[in-house]
GROMACS .gro file of C-alpha atoms in nm:
model
  269
    1UNK     CA    1   1.918  -3.902  -1.811
    2UNK     CA    2   1.632  -4.038  -1.607
    3UNK     CA    3   1.674  -3.759  -1.348
    4UNK     CA    4   1.669  -3.495  -1.620
    5UNK     CA    5   1.357  -3.651  -1.770
    6UNK     CA    6   1.185  -3.653  -1.430
    7UNK     CA    7   1.285  -3.291  -1.366
    8UNK     CA    8   1.144  -3.185  -1.703
    9UNK     CA    9   0.817  -3.363  -1.629
   10UNK     CA   10   0.802  -3.192  -1.289
   11UNK     CA   11   0.868  -2.851  -1.447
   12UNK     CA   12   0.604  -2.902  -1.714
   13UNK     CA   13   0.357  -3.018  -1.448
   14UNK     CA   14   0.429  -2.707  -1.242
   15UNK     CA   15   0.378  -2.481  -1.543
   16UNK     CA   16   0.053  -2.661  -1.628
   17UNK     CA   17  -0.080  -2.622  -1.273
   18UNK     CA   18   0.015  -2.254  -1.274
   19UNK     CA   19  -0.168  -2.198  -1.601
   20UNK     CA   20  -0.492  -2.364  -1.488
   21UNK     CA   21  -0.486  -2.195  -1.146
   22UNK     CA   22  -0.657  -1.858  -1.078
   23UNK     CA   23  -0.315  -1.692  -1.095
   24UNK     CA   24  -0.258  -1.841  -1.441
   25UNK     CA   25  -0.597  -1.714  -1.556
   26UNK     CA   26  -0.509  -1.369  -1.422
   27UNK     CA   27  -0.178  -1.367  -1.610
   28UNK     CA   28  -0.354  -1.472  -1.930
   29UNK     CA   29  -0.625  -1.206  -1.889
   30UNK     CA   30  -0.370  -0.938  -1.803
   31UNK     CA   31  -0.149  -1.001  -2.105
   32UNK     CA   32  -0.455  -1.031  -2.328
   33UNK     CA   33  -0.584  -0.690  -2.212
   34UNK     CA   34  -0.235  -0.538  -2.235
   35UNK     CA   35  -0.171  -0.664  -2.588
   36UNK     CA   36  -0.513  -0.561  -2.720
   37UNK     CA   37  -0.480  -0.216  -2.561
   38UNK     CA   38  -0.137  -0.161  -2.713
   39UNK     CA   39  -0.250  -0.271  -3.060
   40UNK     CA   40  -0.560  -0.048  -3.038
   41UNK     CA   41  -0.358   0.246  -2.907
   42UNK     CA   42  -0.414   0.576  -3.084
   43UNK     CA   43  -0.283   0.926  -3.033
   44UNK     CA   44  -0.622   1.030  -2.899
   45UNK     CA   45  -0.602   0.757  -2.633
   46UNK     CA   46  -0.269   0.890  -2.507
   47UNK     CA   47  -0.428   1.233  -2.459
   48UNK     CA   48  -0.636   1.084  -2.175
   49UNK     CA   49  -0.329   0.956  -1.989
   50UNK     CA   50  -0.180   1.225  -1.766
   51UNK     CA   51   0.177   1.199  -1.642
   52UNK     CA   52   0.080   1.432  -1.358
   53UNK     CA   53  -0.185   1.185  -1.240
   54UNK     CA   54   0.068   0.903  -1.251
   55UNK     CA   55   0.325   1.103  -1.052
   56UNK     CA   56   0.055   1.211  -0.806
   57UNK     CA   57  -0.064   0.851  -0.752
   58UNK     CA   58   0.287   0.711  -0.709
   59UNK     CA   59   0.387   0.995  -0.474
   60UNK     CA   60   0.082   0.958  -0.250
   61UNK     CA   61   0.123   0.579  -0.241
   62UNK     CA   62   0.494   0.606  -0.156
   63UNK     CA   63   0.443   0.871   0.114
   64UNK     CA   64   0.155   0.681   0.279
   65UNK     CA   65   0.354   0.356   0.267
   66UNK     CA   66   0.668   0.514   0.413
   67UNK     CA   67   0.486   0.686   0.700
   68UNK     CA   68   0.282   0.373   0.778
   69UNK     CA   69   0.585   0.144   0.784
   70UNK     CA   70   0.796   0.380   0.999
   71UNK     CA   71   0.526   0.449   1.258
   72UNK     CA   72   0.402   0.089   1.248
   73UNK     CA   73   0.758  -0.032   1.303
   74UNK     CA   74   0.814   0.211   1.591
   75UNK     CA   75   0.488   0.109   1.756
   76UNK     CA   76   0.559  -0.263   1.716
   77UNK     CA   77   0.910  -0.214   1.858
   78UNK     CA   78   0.761  -0.029   2.155
   79UNK     CA   79   0.502  -0.299   2.218
   80UNK     CA   80   0.769  -0.569   2.218
   81UNK     CA   81   0.898  -0.431   2.549
   82UNK     CA   82   0.582  -0.571   2.711
   83UNK     CA   83   0.487  -0.933   2.753
   84UNK     CA   84   0.240  -1.066   2.499
   85UNK     CA   85  -0.024  -1.135   2.761
   86UNK     CA   86  -0.010  -0.774   2.877
   87UNK     CA   87  -0.075  -0.635   2.530
   88UNK     CA   88  -0.423  -0.506   2.462
   89UNK     CA   89  -0.455  -0.530   2.085
   90UNK     CA   90  -0.832  -0.482   2.081
   91UNK     CA   91  -0.815  -0.135   1.927
   92UNK     CA   92  -0.586  -0.261   1.652
   93UNK     CA   93  -0.826  -0.542   1.569
   94UNK     CA   94  -1.120  -0.301   1.556
   95UNK     CA   95  -0.941  -0.086   1.298
   96UNK     CA   96  -0.844  -0.394   1.097
   97UNK     CA   97  -1.198  -0.529   1.062
   98UNK     CA   98  -1.329  -0.195   0.934
   99UNK     CA   99  -1.341  -0.190   0.553
  100UNK     CA  100  -1.139   0.082   0.383
  101UNK     CA  101  -1.449   0.255   0.249
  102UNK     CA  102  -1.600   0.263   0.600
  103UNK     CA  103  -1.282   0.403   0.750
  104UNK     CA  104  -1.261   0.659   0.469
  105UNK     CA  105  -1.616   0.770   0.551
  106UNK     CA  106  -1.514   0.820   0.917
  107UNK     CA  107  -1.218   1.031   0.803
  108UNK     CA  108  -1.453   1.234   0.585
  109UNK     CA  109  -1.695   1.294   0.873
  110UNK     CA  110  -1.417   1.415   1.103
  111UNK     CA  111  -1.186   1.610   0.873
  112UNK     CA  112  -1.402   1.757   0.597
  113UNK     CA  113  -1.479   2.131   0.587
  114UNK     CA  114  -1.811   2.068   0.761
  115UNK     CA  115  -1.687   1.776   0.973
  116UNK     CA  116  -1.677   1.727   1.347
  117UNK     CA  117  -1.324   1.864   1.392
  118UNK     CA  118  -1.389   2.194   1.212
  119UNK     CA  119  -1.723   2.236   1.389
  120UNK     CA  120  -1.554   2.175   1.724
  121UNK     CA  121  -1.285   2.433   1.648
  122UNK     CA  122  -1.552   2.676   1.525
  123UNK     CA  123  -1.726   2.669   1.864
  124UNK     CA  124  -1.406   2.809   2.020
  125UNK     CA  125  -1.372   3.074   1.753
  126UNK     CA  126  -1.095   2.898   1.563
  127UNK     CA  127  -1.142   2.928   1.189
  128UNK     CA  128  -0.925   2.739   0.942
  129UNK     CA  129  -0.920   2.746   0.565
  130UNK     CA  130  -0.702   2.434   0.544
  131UNK     CA  131  -0.892   2.139   0.402
  132UNK     CA  132  -0.778   1.787   0.490
  133UNK     CA  133  -1.029   1.614   0.262
  134UNK     CA  134  -1.077   1.650  -0.115
  135UNK     CA  135  -0.759   1.858  -0.130
  136UNK     CA  136  -0.512   1.875  -0.418
  137UNK     CA  137  -0.227   1.742  -0.201
  138UNK     CA  138  -0.397   1.415  -0.107
  139UNK     CA  139  -0.367   1.477   0.268
  140UNK     CA  140  -0.694   1.301   0.344
  141UNK     CA  141  -0.591   0.997   0.138
  142UNK     CA  142  -0.255   0.975   0.316
  143UNK     CA  143  -0.420   1.019   0.658
  144UNK     CA  144  -0.670   0.743   0.587
  145UNK     CA  145  -0.410   0.489   0.472
  146UNK     CA  146  -0.165   0.571   0.751
  147UNK     CA  147  -0.425   0.524   1.025
  148UNK     CA  148  -0.566   0.212   0.856
  149UNK     CA  149  -0.238   0.035   0.774
  150UNK     CA  150  -0.043   0.098   1.096
  151UNK     CA  151  -0.239  -0.165   1.296
  152UNK     CA  152  -0.187  -0.417   1.015
  153UNK     CA  153   0.189  -0.351   1.015
  154UNK     CA  154   0.210  -0.373   1.394
  155UNK     CA  155   0.034  -0.709   1.412
  156UNK     CA  156   0.240  -0.842   1.120
  157UNK     CA  157   0.573  -0.742   1.278
  158UNK     CA  158   0.471  -0.873   1.619
  159UNK     CA  159   0.378  -1.207   1.464
  160UNK     CA  160   0.698  -1.242   1.260
  161UNK     CA  161   0.943  -1.121   1.524
  162UNK     CA  162   1.138  -1.396   1.701
  163UNK     CA  163   1.296  -1.429   2.044
  164UNK     CA  164   1.649  -1.406   1.904
  165UNK     CA  165   1.584  -1.053   1.777
  166UNK     CA  166   1.447  -0.949   2.115
  167UNK     CA  167   1.764  -1.075   2.283
  168UNK     CA  168   1.976  -0.852   2.056
  169UNK     CA  169   1.762  -0.554   2.149
  170UNK     CA  170   1.790  -0.630   2.522
  171UNK     CA  171   2.167  -0.662   2.489
  172UNK     CA  172   2.184  -0.324   2.315
  173UNK     CA  173   1.976  -0.165   2.592
  174UNK     CA  174   2.210  -0.309   2.855
  175UNK     CA  175   2.501  -0.146   2.671
  176UNK     CA  176   2.330   0.193   2.690
  177UNK     CA  177   2.161   0.222   2.348
  178UNK     CA  178   1.855   0.445   2.332
  179UNK     CA  179   1.512   0.368   2.191
  180UNK     CA  180   1.575   0.511   1.844
  181UNK     CA  181   1.924   0.363   1.826
  182UNK     CA  182   1.787   0.016   1.901
  183UNK     CA  183   1.516   0.064   1.641
  184UNK     CA  184   1.726   0.187   1.349
  185UNK     CA  185   2.045  -0.008   1.414
  186UNK     CA  186   1.911  -0.340   1.543
  187UNK     CA  187   1.536  -0.389   1.506
  188UNK     CA  188   1.504  -0.266   1.147
  189UNK     CA  189   1.809  -0.451   1.007
  190UNK     CA  190   1.703  -0.776   1.173
  191UNK     CA  191   1.349  -0.741   1.037
  192UNK     CA  192   1.441  -0.584   0.703
  193UNK     CA  193   1.280  -0.863   0.501
  194UNK     CA  194   0.951  -0.810   0.686
  195UNK     CA  195   0.970  -0.434   0.633
  196UNK     CA  196   1.035  -0.477   0.260
  197UNK     CA  197   0.760  -0.737   0.217
  198UNK     CA  198   0.496  -0.532   0.396
  199UNK     CA  199   0.601  -0.218   0.206
  200UNK     CA  200   0.548  -0.394  -0.130
  201UNK     CA  201   0.204  -0.516  -0.027
  202UNK     CA  202   0.087  -0.178   0.106
  203UNK     CA  203   0.227   0.024  -0.186
  204UNK     CA  204   0.065  -0.202  -0.447
  205UNK     CA  205  -0.266  -0.195  -0.261
  206UNK     CA  206  -0.274   0.185  -0.224
  207UNK     CA  207  -0.176   0.245  -0.587
  208UNK     CA  208  -0.452   0.017  -0.716
  209UNK     CA  209  -0.720   0.107  -0.463
  210UNK     CA  210  -1.022   0.301  -0.585
  211UNK     CA  211  -1.281   0.379  -0.318
  212UNK     CA  212  -1.059   0.578  -0.078
  213UNK     CA  213  -0.919   0.821  -0.342
  214UNK     CA  214  -1.269   0.851  -0.491
  215UNK     CA  215  -1.420   0.960  -0.157
  216UNK     CA  216  -1.131   1.162  -0.011
  217UNK     CA  217  -0.948   1.282  -0.323
  218UNK     CA  218  -1.004   1.589  -0.537
  219UNK     CA  219  -1.134   1.610  -0.892
  220UNK     CA  220  -0.793   1.728  -1.010
  221UNK     CA  221  -0.549   1.565  -0.990
  222UNK     CA  222  -0.726   1.233  -0.978
  223UNK     CA  223  -0.581   0.907  -0.859
  224UNK     CA  224  -0.492   0.683  -1.151
  225UNK     CA  225  -0.738   0.414  -1.040
  226UNK     CA  226  -1.023   0.668  -1.018
  227UNK     CA  227  -0.935   0.813  -1.356
  228UNK     CA  228  -0.918   0.463  -1.507
  229UNK     CA  229  -1.270   0.376  -1.390
  230UNK     CA  230  -1.407   0.707  -1.516
  231UNK     CA  231  -1.251   0.640  -1.857
  232UNK     CA  232  -1.386   0.285  -1.855
  233UNK     CA  233  -1.742   0.409  -1.798
  234UNK     CA  234  -1.717   0.659  -2.083
  235UNK     CA  235  -1.881   0.592  -2.420
  236UNK     CA  236  -1.570   0.725  -2.591
  237UNK     CA  237  -1.366   0.433  -2.728
  238UNK     CA  238  -1.039   0.625  -2.685
  239UNK     CA  239  -1.111   0.670  -2.315
  240UNK     CA  240  -1.192   0.300  -2.286
  241UNK     CA  241  -0.855   0.210  -2.432
  242UNK     CA  242  -0.678   0.456  -2.200
  243UNK     CA  243  -0.852   0.298  -1.899
  244UNK     CA  244  -0.703  -0.043  -1.987
  245UNK     CA  245  -0.361   0.115  -2.030
  246UNK     CA  246  -0.388   0.281  -1.689
  247UNK     CA  247  -0.458  -0.057  -1.529
  248UNK     CA  248  -0.150  -0.195  -1.704
  249UNK     CA  249   0.053   0.103  -1.580
  250UNK     CA  250  -0.061   0.041  -1.221
  251UNK     CA  251   0.036  -0.326  -1.243
  252UNK     CA  252   0.374  -0.259  -1.406
  253UNK     CA  253   0.457   0.020  -1.159
  254UNK     CA  254   0.380  -0.206  -0.861
  255UNK     CA  255   0.592  -0.482  -1.014
  256UNK     CA  256   0.888  -0.247  -1.075
  257UNK     CA  257   0.870  -0.108  -0.721
  258UNK     CA  258   0.864  -0.461  -0.576
  259UNK     CA  259   1.174  -0.553  -0.778
  260UNK     CA  260   1.356  -0.236  -0.667
  261UNK     CA  261   1.276  -0.295  -0.301
  262UNK     CA  262   1.394  -0.654  -0.323
  263UNK     CA  263   1.719  -0.542  -0.487
  264UNK     CA  264   1.771  -0.291  -0.207
  265UNK     CA  265   1.713  -0.568   0.047
  266UNK     CA  266   1.966  -0.799  -0.122
  267UNK     CA  267   2.227  -0.527  -0.151
  268UNK     CA  268   2.193  -0.443   0.220
  269UNK     CA  269   2.243  -0.801   0.337
   0.00000   0.00000   0.00000
């Protein structure tokens, strides 16, 4: 009885600390906004929520996350064949310290219709009508996130990889396995938890990020975060309500994706 009493006190103390912490305040604010938005929901508010924008945002986030994780994993696996003291990670650190809005501006300067790349090609008589920035396919957004997140993934995987995993890879090489075989059949399964964790973080960040889609995206379709801020700044009360609902949708979508990825990880163990 005394142990049960102590465990209950510990549980209540933990709940109390969670509620008074910043995370507890966030949970309270989130559910308060969600409940008020749902109760104030009208048919006019739903007209400002586009399924196409939601699908576009989720698709771009998923594609950018997948490409970043695959290439970041391949690069980290390649770098593990060198000794740590021989690695020159200066370029990776430079990319990491750049803010996303600054990196997005660099992408815009290089890949816009009047950017450095198109001007360089124009000097050689090469003309292209393909736009990599402010396009309806989100190519510029994907390019920005892939180039920005790959260094983060590489450093994360290098830091979390252990010597035991490297020994498995060396043993596979001795048995004649190729680079891609070692990566997909040994390196990825041994580091699957790290791959899943970093995928959740990157996907949630991209889906909720605002400044990169605002600078590199098109006016239609808009990223859900950009559309939410535009609705929030409107004087129309229906658009204000839809902006809160879009924030809730972003949060719920990230939560569902994190649960699905964790279920996939557990089922593959």
